[in-house]
Amino acid sequence: MQRLGDFRLPPFFNYPPYFTLQPVRETREKQVQLWKDLILDYCRSQKLYIISLEEDFPLFSNPKIERSLSHEAKEVFLAALVYEGRAEWMDKGKG
């Protein structure tokens, strides 16, 4: 299992399609849920409280499979956390 420091990454992290927003609704819903869980678990374990869409964030790319999330994908996954009340935009003009 791949690790990011002392954090164990889930198997889907090495599956290239999960770094691209999926067009099929059911697949995208599962994808969004997996990413929300991953982001929350990672932030909790690393005691991170702020994620920037514009800066490098370790979860948003996987050099091993040469994949990175698009800006749109990052925004979709973080917006889902905001929608659930588990995060908030620092830029109040968002969302």
mmCIF file of C-alpha atoms in Angstrom:
data_model
loop_
_atom_site.group_PDB
_atom_site.id
_atom_site.type_symbol
_atom_site.label_atom_id
_atom_site.label_comp_id
_atom_site.label_asym_id
_atom_site.label_seq_id
_atom_site.Cartn_x
_atom_site.Cartn_y
_atom_site.Cartn_z
ATOM 1 C CA MET A 1 0.000 0.000 0.000
ATOM 2 C CA GLN A 2 1.287 3.418 -0.953
ATOM 3 C CA ARG A 3 2.028 5.913 1.812
ATOM 4 C CA LEU A 4 2.291 9.654 2.029
ATOM 5 C CA GLY A 5 4.614 10.149 4.978
ATOM 6 C CA ASP A 6 2.960 8.222 7.790
ATOM 7 C CA PHE A 7 -0.465 8.297 6.081
ATOM 8 C CA ARG A 8 -1.642 5.148 4.286
ATOM 9 C CA LEU A 9 -3.305 5.922 0.987
ATOM 10 C CA PRO A 10 -6.345 3.900 -0.130
ATOM 11 C CA PRO A 11 -6.120 1.566 -3.151
ATOM 12 C CA PHE A 12 -8.128 3.920 -5.387
ATOM 13 C CA PHE A 13 -5.293 6.453 -5.153
ATOM 14 C CA ASN A 14 -3.376 4.348 -7.696
ATOM 15 C CA TYR A 15 -6.329 4.034 -10.084
ATOM 16 C CA PRO A 16 -5.933 6.730 -12.797
ATOM 17 C CA PRO A 17 -9.670 7.262 -13.516
ATOM 18 C CA TYR A 18 -10.202 8.565 -9.994
ATOM 19 C CA PHE A 19 -8.073 11.590 -10.887
ATOM 20 C CA THR A 20 -10.554 12.543 -13.637
ATOM 21 C CA LEU A 21 -14.122 13.633 -12.935
ATOM 22 C CA GLN A 22 -16.349 10.770 -13.980
ATOM 23 C CA PRO A 23 -19.220 11.539 -16.391
ATOM 24 C CA VAL A 24 -21.642 8.850 -15.162
ATOM 25 C CA ARG A 25 -23.650 10.151 -12.181
ATOM 26 C CA GLU A 26 -23.462 6.993 -10.046
ATOM 27 C CA THR A 27 -19.729 6.650 -10.636
ATOM 28 C CA ARG A 28 -19.128 10.323 -9.882
ATOM 29 C CA GLU A 29 -21.117 10.093 -6.637
ATOM 30 C CA LYS A 30 -18.912 7.216 -5.499
ATOM 31 C CA GLN A 31 -15.804 9.090 -6.633
ATOM 32 C CA VAL A 32 -16.811 12.228 -4.725
ATOM 33 C CA GLN A 33 -17.501 10.190 -1.578
ATOM 34 C CA LEU A 34 -14.104 8.465 -1.784
ATOM 35 C CA TRP A 35 -12.307 11.783 -2.217
ATOM 36 C CA LYS A 36 -14.248 13.454 0.609
ATOM 37 C CA ASP A 37 -13.306 10.627 2.965
ATOM 38 C CA LEU A 38 -9.684 10.714 1.837
ATOM 39 C CA ILE A 39 -9.384 14.488 2.248
ATOM 40 C CA LEU A 40 -10.960 14.435 5.714
ATOM 41 C CA ASP A 41 -8.887 11.457 6.897
ATOM 42 C CA TYR A 42 -5.664 13.006 5.633
ATOM 43 C CA CYS A 43 -6.376 16.444 7.114
ATOM 44 C CA ARG A 44 -7.341 14.889 10.442
ATOM 45 C CA SER A 45 -4.188 12.761 10.580
ATOM 46 C CA GLN A 46 -1.909 15.647 9.588
ATOM 47 C CA LYS A 47 -3.769 18.279 11.642
ATOM 48 C CA LEU A 48 -4.370 20.393 8.535
ATOM 49 C CA TYR A 49 -7.099 22.990 8.605
ATOM 50 C CA ILE A 50 -6.672 24.861 5.325
ATOM 51 C CA ILE A 51 -6.428 23.548 1.766
ATOM 52 C CA SER A 52 -5.782 25.921 -1.109
ATOM 53 C CA LEU A 53 -7.117 25.232 -4.578
ATOM 54 C CA GLU A 54 -4.151 27.086 -6.042
ATOM 55 C CA GLU A 55 -1.273 25.541 -4.076
ATOM 56 C CA ASP A 56 0.177 22.053 -4.205
ATOM 57 C CA PHE A 57 -1.608 19.673 -1.866
ATOM 58 C CA PRO A 58 -0.103 16.173 -1.578
ATOM 59 C CA LEU A 59 -3.362 14.315 -2.211
ATOM 60 C CA PHE A 60 -4.162 16.122 -5.423
ATOM 61 C CA SER A 61 -1.456 14.415 -7.466
ATOM 62 C CA ASN A 62 0.097 10.987 -7.707
ATOM 63 C CA PRO A 63 3.503 11.049 -9.425
ATOM 64 C CA LYS A 64 3.625 7.243 -9.349
ATOM 65 C CA ILE A 65 0.827 7.057 -11.940
ATOM 66 C CA GLU A 66 1.508 10.528 -13.398
ATOM 67 C CA ARG A 67 -1.950 11.869 -12.552
ATOM 68 C CA SER A 68 -3.193 15.080 -10.954
ATOM 69 C CA LEU A 69 -6.632 16.449 -10.244
ATOM 70 C CA SER A 70 -7.831 19.290 -12.430
ATOM 71 C CA HIS A 71 -8.808 22.568 -10.794
ATOM 72 C CA GLU A 72 -12.439 21.656 -11.528
ATOM 73 C CA ALA A 73 -12.124 18.271 -9.793
ATOM 74 C CA LYS A 74 -10.512 19.831 -6.704
ATOM 75 C CA GLU A 75 -13.315 22.372 -6.570
ATOM 76 C CA VAL A 76 -16.010 19.672 -6.939
ATOM 77 C CA PHE A 77 -14.573 17.555 -4.114
ATOM 78 C CA LEU A 78 -14.037 20.486 -1.750
ATOM 79 C CA ALA A 79 -17.447 21.985 -2.603
ATOM 80 C CA ALA A 80 -19.043 18.669 -1.615
ATOM 81 C CA LEU A 81 -17.422 19.001 1.819
ATOM 82 C CA VAL A 82 -18.640 22.593 2.090
ATOM 83 C CA TYR A 83 -22.174 21.528 1.086
ATOM 84 C CA GLU A 84 -22.191 18.976 3.926
ATOM 85 C CA GLY A 85 -20.980 21.571 6.424
ATOM 86 C CA ARG A 86 -17.659 19.777 6.897
ATOM 87 C CA ALA A 87 -15.614 22.622 5.401
ATOM 88 C CA GLU A 88 -16.051 26.232 4.409
ATOM 89 C CA TRP A 89 -14.637 28.497 1.740
ATOM 90 C CA MET A 90 -12.170 31.080 3.004
ATOM 91 C CA ASP A 91 -13.165 33.244 0.026
ATOM 92 C CA LYS A 92 -16.782 34.016 0.901
ATOM 93 C CA GLY A 93 -17.478 34.715 -2.792
ATOM 94 C CA LYS A 94 -17.172 30.964 -3.482
ATOM 95 C CA GLY A 95 -20.064 28.574 -3.658
#
